[in-house]
Amino acid sequence: MVYPQIVAAKENNQKLLAILLDPDKINMDSLPSLMEKIKKSPATHIFVGGSIVETDIIDELILSLKQQIELPIVLFPGNPSQISEKADAILFLTLLSGRNPDYLIEHQVNAVPILKKTQLEVISTGYILIESGKQTAVERISQTTPLSRNNPGYTLQTAQAGEYIGNKLIYLEAGSGAQQTVPLEMIEKVSGQIEIPVIVGGGIRTKKAIDDAYAAGADLVVIGTAFENDINFFNY
Ligand code: 1GP
């Protein structure tokens, strides 16, 4: 089970790292070399998803990954069409920073009949989008406004609401390819005052930025664009 392992890692202060693969951006011909790099990386999880996945290669991608790599594969879907029964778990996201009912409950309700046909472990995740310099895909597609990067108190309050609602994880998101990462002060404030594990992602491009996020209290860091742009990113 994926979630108990995340909780156990948090209890043991073992930091986790997810590589995010966007099926739309993966060239299946270069998958073998990509998988070699993932195997040699410090990744503990593979996340699969994107804001707009238009291809039907998700199943194929996950099956290929599973043949070569033993890491847990977790869906990080932009909408219910991105659910694959081949994965191990799914982040069942609620966009807590926004006020768009589609991303608070509509997509979740629509996902249930699909999820009920799978064995996927469903992990309730409060997803909080933080302002990061310019408009990101999540903001554009969800048509919501991110939370201010200068108000960590309100982000904490939002995360605490998620914890009270029953979310099992909080995901602080700057957005894929973000200019600015989630502020460290904000990660510190949130992780210090909630019990559940905190995921941090968006715009993290250096080993130092990963370490800084961990030091601030992130339990799991997500790397997407940096690895997409350079498959040697983890040769540090
Ligand atoms: C996006 O948090 C993830 O949802 C990863 O962002 O692509 O900027 O690494 P990057």
PDB file of C-alpha atoms and ligand atoms in Angstrom:
ATOM      1  CA  MET A   1       0.000   0.000   0.000  1.00  0.00           C
ATOM      2  CA  VAL A   2       1.338   3.391  -1.016  1.00  0.00           C
ATOM      3  CA  TYR A   3      -0.126   5.664   1.651  1.00  0.00           C
ATOM      4  CA  PRO A   4       1.031   3.715   4.733  1.00  0.00           C
ATOM      5  CA  GLN A   5       4.542   3.749   3.249  1.00  0.00           C
ATOM      6  CA  ILE A   6       4.418   7.538   2.885  1.00  0.00           C
ATOM      7  CA  VAL A   7       3.278   7.878   6.492  1.00  0.00           C
ATOM      8  CA  ALA A   8       5.984   5.467   7.696  1.00  0.00           C
ATOM      9  CA  ALA A   9       8.618   7.409   5.764  1.00  0.00           C
ATOM     10  CA  LYS A  10       7.450  10.638   7.397  1.00  0.00           C
ATOM     11  CA  GLU A  11       7.634   9.035  10.842  1.00  0.00           C
ATOM     12  CA  ASN A  12      11.200   7.892  10.109  1.00  0.00           C
ATOM     13  CA  ASN A  13      12.144  11.261   8.588  1.00  0.00           C
ATOM     14  CA  GLN A  14      12.927   9.513   5.318  1.00  0.00           C
ATOM     15  CA  LYS A  15      12.375  11.999   2.502  1.00  0.00           C
ATOM     16  CA  LEU A  16      10.584  10.870  -0.663  1.00  0.00           C
ATOM     17  CA  LEU A  17      11.004  11.894  -4.285  1.00  0.00           C
ATOM     18  CA  ALA A  18       8.549  11.437  -7.138  1.00  0.00           C
ATOM     19  CA  ILE A  19       9.342  11.768 -10.822  1.00  0.00           C
ATOM     20  CA  LEU A  20       6.286  13.093 -12.646  1.00  0.00           C
ATOM     21  CA  LEU A  21       5.791  11.687 -16.119  1.00  0.00           C
ATOM     22  CA  ASP A  22       3.333  13.445 -18.400  1.00  0.00           C
ATOM     23  CA  PRO A  23       2.109  10.834 -20.927  1.00  0.00           C
ATOM     24  CA  ASP A  24       1.599  13.537 -23.546  1.00  0.00           C
ATOM     25  CA  LYS A  25       5.249  14.470 -23.475  1.00  0.00           C
ATOM     26  CA  ILE A  26       6.721  10.982 -23.539  1.00  0.00           C
ATOM     27  CA  ASN A  27       8.091   9.551 -26.695  1.00  0.00           C
ATOM     28  CA  MET A  28       7.543   5.799 -26.341  1.00  0.00           C
ATOM     29  CA  ASP A  29      10.611   5.141 -28.523  1.00  0.00           C
ATOM     30  CA  SER A  30      12.855   6.785 -25.939  1.00  0.00           C
ATOM     31  CA  LEU A  31      11.152   5.039 -23.003  1.00  0.00           C
ATOM     32  CA  PRO A  32      13.923   2.420 -22.473  1.00  0.00           C
ATOM     33  CA  SER A  33      16.588   5.083 -21.891  1.00  0.00           C
ATOM     34  CA  LEU A  34      14.184   7.092 -19.738  1.00  0.00           C
ATOM     35  CA  MET A  35      13.536   4.023 -17.588  1.00  0.00           C
ATOM     36  CA  GLU A  36      17.257   3.393 -17.178  1.00  0.00           C
ATOM     37  CA  LYS A  37      17.658   6.928 -15.851  1.00  0.00           C
ATOM     38  CA  ILE A  38      14.715   6.513 -13.477  1.00  0.00           C
ATOM     39  CA  LYS A  39      16.233   3.289 -12.139  1.00  0.00           C
ATOM     40  CA  LYS A  40      19.509   5.073 -11.380  1.00  0.00           C
ATOM     41  CA  SER A  41      17.785   8.095  -9.839  1.00  0.00           C
ATOM     42  CA  PRO A  42      16.925   8.557  -6.153  1.00  0.00           C
ATOM     43  CA  ALA A  43      13.197   8.492  -6.997  1.00  0.00           C
ATOM     44  CA  THR A  44      10.948   6.611  -4.598  1.00  0.00           C
ATOM     45  CA  HIS A  45       7.722   7.056  -6.585  1.00  0.00           C
ATOM     46  CA  ILE A  46       6.562   7.661 -10.135  1.00  0.00           C
ATOM     47  CA  PHE A  47       3.631   9.992 -10.618  1.00  0.00           C
ATOM     48  CA  VAL A  48       1.775   9.835 -13.939  1.00  0.00           C
ATOM     49  CA  GLY A  49      -0.443  12.653 -15.129  1.00  0.00           C
ATOM     50  CA  GLY A  50      -0.765  16.109 -16.528  1.00  0.00           C
ATOM     51  CA  SER A  51      -3.287  18.887 -16.896  1.00  0.00           C
ATOM     52  CA  ILE A  52      -4.325  17.841 -20.393  1.00  0.00           C
ATOM     53  CA  VAL A  53      -3.537  14.257 -21.273  1.00  0.00           C
ATOM     54  CA  GLU A  54      -4.938  13.750 -24.741  1.00  0.00           C
ATOM     55  CA  THR A  55      -3.343  10.475 -25.583  1.00  0.00           C
ATOM     56  CA  ASP A  56      -4.518   7.005 -24.713  1.00  0.00           C
ATOM     57  CA  ILE A  57      -1.048   5.783 -23.923  1.00  0.00           C
ATOM     58  CA  ILE A  58      -1.405   5.910 -20.137  1.00  0.00           C
ATOM     59  CA  ASP A  59      -2.074   2.153 -19.785  1.00  0.00           C
ATOM     60  CA  GLU A  60       0.723   1.289 -22.179  1.00  0.00           C
ATOM     61  CA  LEU A  61       3.141   3.621 -20.436  1.00  0.00           C
ATOM     62  CA  ILE A  62       2.363   2.221 -16.989  1.00  0.00           C
ATOM     63  CA  LEU A  63       2.642  -1.393 -18.144  1.00  0.00           C
ATOM     64  CA  SER A  64       6.035  -0.678 -19.707  1.00  0.00           C
ATOM     65  CA  LEU A  65       7.217   1.063 -16.542  1.00  0.00           C
ATOM     66  CA  LYS A  66       6.063  -1.832 -14.377  1.00  0.00           C
ATOM     67  CA  GLN A  67       8.042  -4.345 -16.417  1.00  0.00           C
ATOM     68  CA  GLN A  68      11.272  -2.503 -15.650  1.00  0.00           C
ATOM     69  CA  ILE A  69      10.818  -0.533 -12.452  1.00  0.00           C
ATOM     70  CA  GLU A  70       9.578  -1.578  -9.033  1.00  0.00           C
ATOM     71  CA  LEU A  71       8.675   1.883  -7.763  1.00  0.00           C
ATOM     72  CA  PRO A  72       5.021   2.530  -6.872  1.00  0.00           C
ATOM     73  CA  ILE A  73       3.132   4.230  -9.688  1.00  0.00           C
ATOM     74  CA  VAL A  74       0.675   6.868  -8.568  1.00  0.00           C
ATOM     75  CA  LEU A  75      -1.824   8.605 -10.821  1.00  0.00           C
ATOM     76  CA  PHE A  76      -1.897  12.370 -10.579  1.00  0.00           C
ATOM     77  CA  PRO A  77      -4.886  13.046 -12.843  1.00  0.00           C
ATOM     78  CA  GLY A  78      -6.118  16.319 -14.284  1.00  0.00           C
ATOM     79  CA  ASN A  79      -9.555  14.792 -14.863  1.00  0.00           C
ATOM     80  CA  PRO A  80     -11.360  11.410 -14.670  1.00  0.00           C
ATOM     81  CA  SER A  81     -10.346  10.413 -18.212  1.00  0.00           C
ATOM     82  CA  GLN A  82      -6.818   9.959 -16.922  1.00  0.00           C
ATOM     83  CA  ILE A  83      -7.582   7.010 -14.651  1.00  0.00           C
ATOM     84  CA  SER A  84      -5.717   3.796 -15.403  1.00  0.00           C
ATOM     85  CA  GLU A  85      -6.307   0.575 -13.514  1.00  0.00           C
ATOM     86  CA  LYS A  86      -2.701  -0.390 -14.198  1.00  0.00           C
ATOM     87  CA  ALA A  87      -1.327   2.025 -11.584  1.00  0.00           C
ATOM     88  CA  ASP A  88      -0.986   1.274  -7.866  1.00  0.00           C
ATOM     89  CA  ALA A  89      -2.722   4.302  -6.424  1.00  0.00           C
ATOM     90  CA  ILE A  90      -4.385   7.568  -7.318  1.00  0.00           C
ATOM     91  CA  LEU A  91      -4.133  10.980  -5.717  1.00  0.00           C
ATOM     92  CA  PHE A  92      -7.823  11.807  -5.378  1.00  0.00           C
ATOM     93  CA  LEU A  93      -7.426  15.544  -5.645  1.00  0.00           C
ATOM     94  CA  THR A  94      -9.569  18.372  -4.351  1.00  0.00           C
ATOM     95  CA  LEU A  95      -8.418  21.803  -5.491  1.00  0.00           C
ATOM     96  CA  LEU A  96      -8.695  23.496  -2.102  1.00  0.00           C
ATOM     97  CA  SER A  97      -7.181  26.782  -3.265  1.00  0.00           C
ATOM     98  CA  GLY A  98      -9.904  27.299  -5.869  1.00  0.00           C
ATOM     99  CA  ARG A  99     -13.614  27.948  -5.765  1.00  0.00           C
ATOM    100  CA  ASN A 100     -14.546  26.046  -8.888  1.00  0.00           C
ATOM    101  CA  PRO A 101     -17.106  23.359  -7.950  1.00  0.00           C
ATOM    102  CA  ASP A 102     -15.973  21.171 -10.855  1.00  0.00           C
ATOM    103  CA  TYR A 103     -12.597  20.703  -9.168  1.00  0.00           C
ATOM    104  CA  LEU A 104     -14.042  20.561  -5.656  1.00  0.00           C
ATOM    105  CA  ILE A 105     -16.653  17.846  -6.259  1.00  0.00           C
ATOM    106  CA  GLU A 106     -17.908  17.405  -9.863  1.00  0.00           C
ATOM    107  CA  HIS A 107     -14.899  15.544 -11.280  1.00  0.00           C
ATOM    108  CA  GLN A 108     -14.631  13.511  -8.070  1.00  0.00           C
ATOM    109  CA  VAL A 109     -18.246  12.305  -8.356  1.00  0.00           C
ATOM    110  CA  ASN A 110     -17.725  11.451 -12.026  1.00  0.00           C
ATOM    111  CA  ALA A 111     -14.584   9.500 -11.183  1.00  0.00           C
ATOM    112  CA  VAL A 112     -16.307   7.110  -8.778  1.00  0.00           C
ATOM    113  CA  PRO A 113     -17.859   4.663 -11.302  1.00  0.00           C
ATOM    114  CA  ILE A 114     -14.475   4.423 -13.032  1.00  0.00           C
ATOM    115  CA  LEU A 115     -12.589   3.919  -9.764  1.00  0.00           C
ATOM    116  CA  LYS A 116     -15.038   1.281  -8.554  1.00  0.00           C
ATOM    117  CA  LYS A 117     -14.000  -0.904 -11.486  1.00  0.00           C
ATOM    118  CA  THR A 118     -10.349  -0.778 -10.444  1.00  0.00           C
ATOM    119  CA  GLN A 119      -8.238  -1.944  -7.530  1.00  0.00           C
ATOM    120  CA  LEU A 120      -6.552   1.445  -7.223  1.00  0.00           C
ATOM    121  CA  GLU A 121      -5.673   2.677  -3.757  1.00  0.00           C
ATOM    122  CA  VAL A 122      -7.461   6.015  -3.471  1.00  0.00           C
ATOM    123  CA  ILE A 123      -5.560   8.663  -1.514  1.00  0.00           C
ATOM    124  CA  SER A 124      -7.549  11.776  -0.608  1.00  0.00           C
ATOM    125  CA  THR A 125      -5.321  14.762  -1.349  1.00  0.00           C
ATOM    126  CA  GLY A 126      -5.882  18.446  -0.671  1.00  0.00           C
ATOM    127  CA  TYR A 127      -4.311  20.228  -3.631  1.00  0.00           C
ATOM    128  CA  ILE A 128      -3.291  23.838  -3.042  1.00  0.00           C
ATOM    129  CA  LEU A 129      -2.095  25.983  -5.909  1.00  0.00           C
ATOM    130  CA  ILE A 130       0.266  28.800  -4.980  1.00  0.00           C
ATOM    131  CA  GLU A 131       0.988  31.875  -7.087  1.00  0.00           C
ATOM    132  CA  SER A 132       4.321  31.358  -8.851  1.00  0.00           C
ATOM    133  CA  GLY A 133       5.106  34.252 -11.185  1.00  0.00           C
ATOM    134  CA  LYS A 134       3.015  33.593 -14.250  1.00  0.00           C
ATOM    135  CA  GLN A 135      -0.180  31.735 -15.037  1.00  0.00           C
ATOM    136  CA  THR A 136       0.310  27.964 -14.968  1.00  0.00           C
ATOM    137  CA  ALA A 137      -1.624  25.220 -16.742  1.00  0.00           C
ATOM    138  CA  VAL A 138      -3.488  24.223 -13.563  1.00  0.00           C
ATOM    139  CA  GLU A 139      -4.691  27.784 -13.131  1.00  0.00           C
ATOM    140  CA  ARG A 140      -5.736  28.076 -16.766  1.00  0.00           C
ATOM    141  CA  ILE A 141      -7.529  24.746 -16.956  1.00  0.00           C
ATOM    142  CA  SER A 142      -9.206  24.879 -13.545  1.00  0.00           C
ATOM    143  CA  GLN A 143     -10.054  28.567 -14.029  1.00  0.00           C
ATOM    144  CA  THR A 144      -9.174  29.277 -10.435  1.00  0.00           C
ATOM    145  CA  THR A 145      -6.942  31.796  -8.735  1.00  0.00           C
ATOM    146  CA  PRO A 146      -3.933  30.476  -6.843  1.00  0.00           C
ATOM    147  CA  LEU A 147      -3.298  31.495  -3.242  1.00  0.00           C
ATOM    148  CA  SER A 148      -0.999  34.449  -2.625  1.00  0.00           C
ATOM    149  CA  ARG A 149       2.633  33.473  -2.108  1.00  0.00           C
ATOM    150  CA  ASN A 150       2.874  36.221   0.516  1.00  0.00           C
ATOM    151  CA  ASN A 151       0.256  34.881   2.889  1.00  0.00           C
ATOM    152  CA  PRO A 152       1.499  31.614   4.419  1.00  0.00           C
ATOM    153  CA  GLY A 153      -1.066  31.948   7.207  1.00  0.00           C
ATOM    154  CA  TYR A 154      -3.959  31.603   4.763  1.00  0.00           C
ATOM    155  CA  THR A 155      -2.288  28.650   3.024  1.00  0.00           C
ATOM    156  CA  LEU A 156      -1.905  26.997   6.427  1.00  0.00           C
ATOM    157  CA  GLN A 157      -5.574  27.661   7.197  1.00  0.00           C
ATOM    158  CA  THR A 158      -6.495  26.078   3.842  1.00  0.00           C
ATOM    159  CA  ALA A 159      -4.304  23.035   4.531  1.00  0.00           C
ATOM    160  CA  GLN A 160      -5.809  22.680   8.000  1.00  0.00           C
ATOM    161  CA  ALA A 161      -9.300  22.785   6.484  1.00  0.00           C
ATOM    162  CA  GLY A 162      -8.192  19.954   4.184  1.00  0.00           C
ATOM    163  CA  GLU A 163      -6.941  17.994   7.169  1.00  0.00           C
ATOM    164  CA  TYR A 164     -10.239  18.498   9.017  1.00  0.00           C
ATOM    165  CA  ILE A 165     -12.179  17.453   5.901  1.00  0.00           C
ATOM    166  CA  GLY A 166     -10.183  14.246   5.966  1.00  0.00           C
ATOM    167  CA  ASN A 167      -7.515  14.673   3.309  1.00  0.00           C
ATOM    168  CA  LYS A 168      -4.639  12.223   3.808  1.00  0.00           C
ATOM    169  CA  LEU A 169      -2.058  14.378   2.036  1.00  0.00           C
ATOM    170  CA  ILE A 170      -1.580  18.054   1.317  1.00  0.00           C
ATOM    171  CA  TYR A 171       0.043  18.952  -2.021  1.00  0.00           C
ATOM    172  CA  LEU A 172       1.535  22.442  -2.208  1.00  0.00           C
ATOM    173  CA  GLU A 173       1.774  23.148  -5.933  1.00  0.00           C
ATOM    174  CA  ALA A 174       3.445  26.026  -7.747  1.00  0.00           C
ATOM    175  CA  GLY A 175       2.398  24.540 -11.113  1.00  0.00           C
ATOM    176  CA  SER A 176       4.380  22.633 -13.697  1.00  0.00           C
ATOM    177  CA  GLY A 177       7.300  24.664 -15.012  1.00  0.00           C
ATOM    178  CA  ALA A 178       6.616  27.407 -12.462  1.00  0.00           C
ATOM    179  CA  GLN A 179       8.936  30.401 -12.430  1.00  0.00           C
ATOM    180  CA  GLN A 180       9.021  30.422  -8.645  1.00  0.00           C
ATOM    181  CA  THR A 181       8.730  27.437  -6.324  1.00  0.00           C
ATOM    182  CA  VAL A 182       6.446  27.315  -3.277  1.00  0.00           C
ATOM    183  CA  PRO A 183       8.090  29.670  -0.739  1.00  0.00           C
ATOM    184  CA  LEU A 184      10.130  27.809   1.877  1.00  0.00           C
ATOM    185  CA  GLU A 185       8.520  29.808   4.674  1.00  0.00           C
ATOM    186  CA  MET A 186       5.133  28.536   3.498  1.00  0.00           C
ATOM    187  CA  ILE A 187       6.289  24.895   3.406  1.00  0.00           C
ATOM    188  CA  GLU A 188       7.674  25.335   6.917  1.00  0.00           C
ATOM    189  CA  LYS A 189       4.495  26.889   8.254  1.00  0.00           C
ATOM    190  CA  VAL A 190       2.193  24.255   6.753  1.00  0.00           C
ATOM    191  CA  SER A 191       4.285  21.168   7.508  1.00  0.00           C
ATOM    192  CA  GLY A 192       4.931  22.350  11.064  1.00  0.00           C
ATOM    193  CA  GLN A 193       1.252  22.630  11.900  1.00  0.00           C
ATOM    194  CA  ILE A 194      -0.482  19.730  10.213  1.00  0.00           C
ATOM    195  CA  GLU A 195      -0.036  16.043  10.969  1.00  0.00           C
ATOM    196  CA  ILE A 196      -0.489  14.628   7.479  1.00  0.00           C
ATOM    197  CA  PRO A 197       2.394  14.386   4.969  1.00  0.00           C
ATOM    198  CA  VAL A 198       3.123  17.343   2.704  1.00  0.00           C
ATOM    199  CA  ILE A 199       3.963  17.031  -0.996  1.00  0.00           C
ATOM    200  CA  VAL A 200       5.702  19.962  -2.687  1.00  0.00           C
ATOM    201  CA  GLY A 201       6.126  20.474  -6.423  1.00  0.00           C
ATOM    202  CA  GLY A 202       6.335  22.937  -9.259  1.00  0.00           C
ATOM    203  CA  GLY A 203       9.399  24.705 -10.645  1.00  0.00           C
ATOM    204  CA  ILE A 204      11.953  22.695  -8.674  1.00  0.00           C
ATOM    205  CA  ARG A 205      14.985  22.551 -10.937  1.00  0.00           C
ATOM    206  CA  THR A 206      18.069  21.963  -8.792  1.00  0.00           C
ATOM    207  CA  LYS A 207      19.320  19.516  -6.193  1.00  0.00           C
ATOM    208  CA  LYS A 208      19.598  22.458  -3.804  1.00  0.00           C
ATOM    209  CA  ALA A 209      15.935  23.363  -4.325  1.00  0.00           C
ATOM    210  CA  ILE A 210      14.986  19.760  -3.515  1.00  0.00           C
ATOM    211  CA  ASP A 211      17.090  19.791  -0.344  1.00  0.00           C
ATOM    212  CA  ASP A 212      15.724  23.198   0.671  1.00  0.00           C
ATOM    213  CA  ALA A 213      12.146  21.924   0.314  1.00  0.00           C
ATOM    214  CA  TYR A 214      12.991  18.883   2.477  1.00  0.00           C
ATOM    215  CA  ALA A 215      14.695  21.083   5.079  1.00  0.00           C
ATOM    216  CA  ALA A 216      11.601  23.301   5.187  1.00  0.00           C
ATOM    217  CA  GLY A 217       9.445  20.243   5.927  1.00  0.00           C
ATOM    218  CA  ALA A 218       8.362  18.722   2.606  1.00  0.00           C
ATOM    219  CA  ASP A 219       7.897  14.965   2.978  1.00  0.00           C
ATOM    220  CA  LEU A 220       7.772  14.256  -0.750  1.00  0.00           C
ATOM    221  CA  VAL A 221       9.133  16.428  -3.562  1.00  0.00           C
ATOM    222  CA  VAL A 222       7.867  16.140  -7.150  1.00  0.00           C
ATOM    223  CA  ILE A 223      10.154  16.705 -10.135  1.00  0.00           C
ATOM    224  CA  GLY A 224       8.577  16.927 -13.578  1.00  0.00           C
ATOM    225  CA  THR A 225       9.942  19.530 -15.978  1.00  0.00           C
ATOM    226  CA  ALA A 226      13.584  19.391 -14.811  1.00  0.00           C
ATOM    227  CA  PHE A 227      13.784  15.663 -15.612  1.00  0.00           C
ATOM    228  CA  GLU A 228      11.720  16.076 -18.778  1.00  0.00           C
ATOM    229  CA  ASN A 229      14.184  18.670 -20.069  1.00  0.00           C
ATOM    230  CA  ASP A 230      17.269  16.748 -19.022  1.00  0.00           C
ATOM    231  CA  ILE A 231      17.170  13.025 -18.357  1.00  0.00           C
ATOM    232  CA  ASN A 232      20.597  13.386 -16.728  1.00  0.00           C
ATOM    233  CA  PHE A 233      19.119  15.688 -14.089  1.00  0.00           C
ATOM    234  CA  PHE A 234      19.627  13.103 -11.352  1.00  0.00           C
ATOM    235  CA  ASN A 235      23.299  12.485 -12.171  1.00  0.00           C
ATOM    236  CA  TYR A 236      24.281  14.658  -9.263  1.00  0.00           C
TER     237      TYR A 236
HETATM  238  C1  1GP B   1       3.542  19.727 -11.400  1.00  0.00           C
HETATM  239  O1  1GP B   1       4.400  19.695  -9.182  1.00  0.00           O
HETATM  240  C2  1GP B   1       4.537  19.148 -10.435  1.00  0.00           C
HETATM  241  O2  1GP B   1       2.264  19.372 -11.046  1.00  0.00           O
HETATM  242  C3  1GP B   1       5.921  19.226 -10.984  1.00  0.00           C
HETATM  243  O3  1GP B   1       6.251  20.507 -11.487  1.00  0.00           O
HETATM  244  O4  1GP B   1       7.090  20.123 -13.793  1.00  0.00           O
HETATM  245  O5  1GP B   1       7.750  22.174 -12.536  1.00  0.00           O
HETATM  246  O6  1GP B   1       8.658  19.950 -11.878  1.00  0.00           O
HETATM  247  P1  1GP B   1       7.506  20.690 -12.475  1.00  0.00           P
END
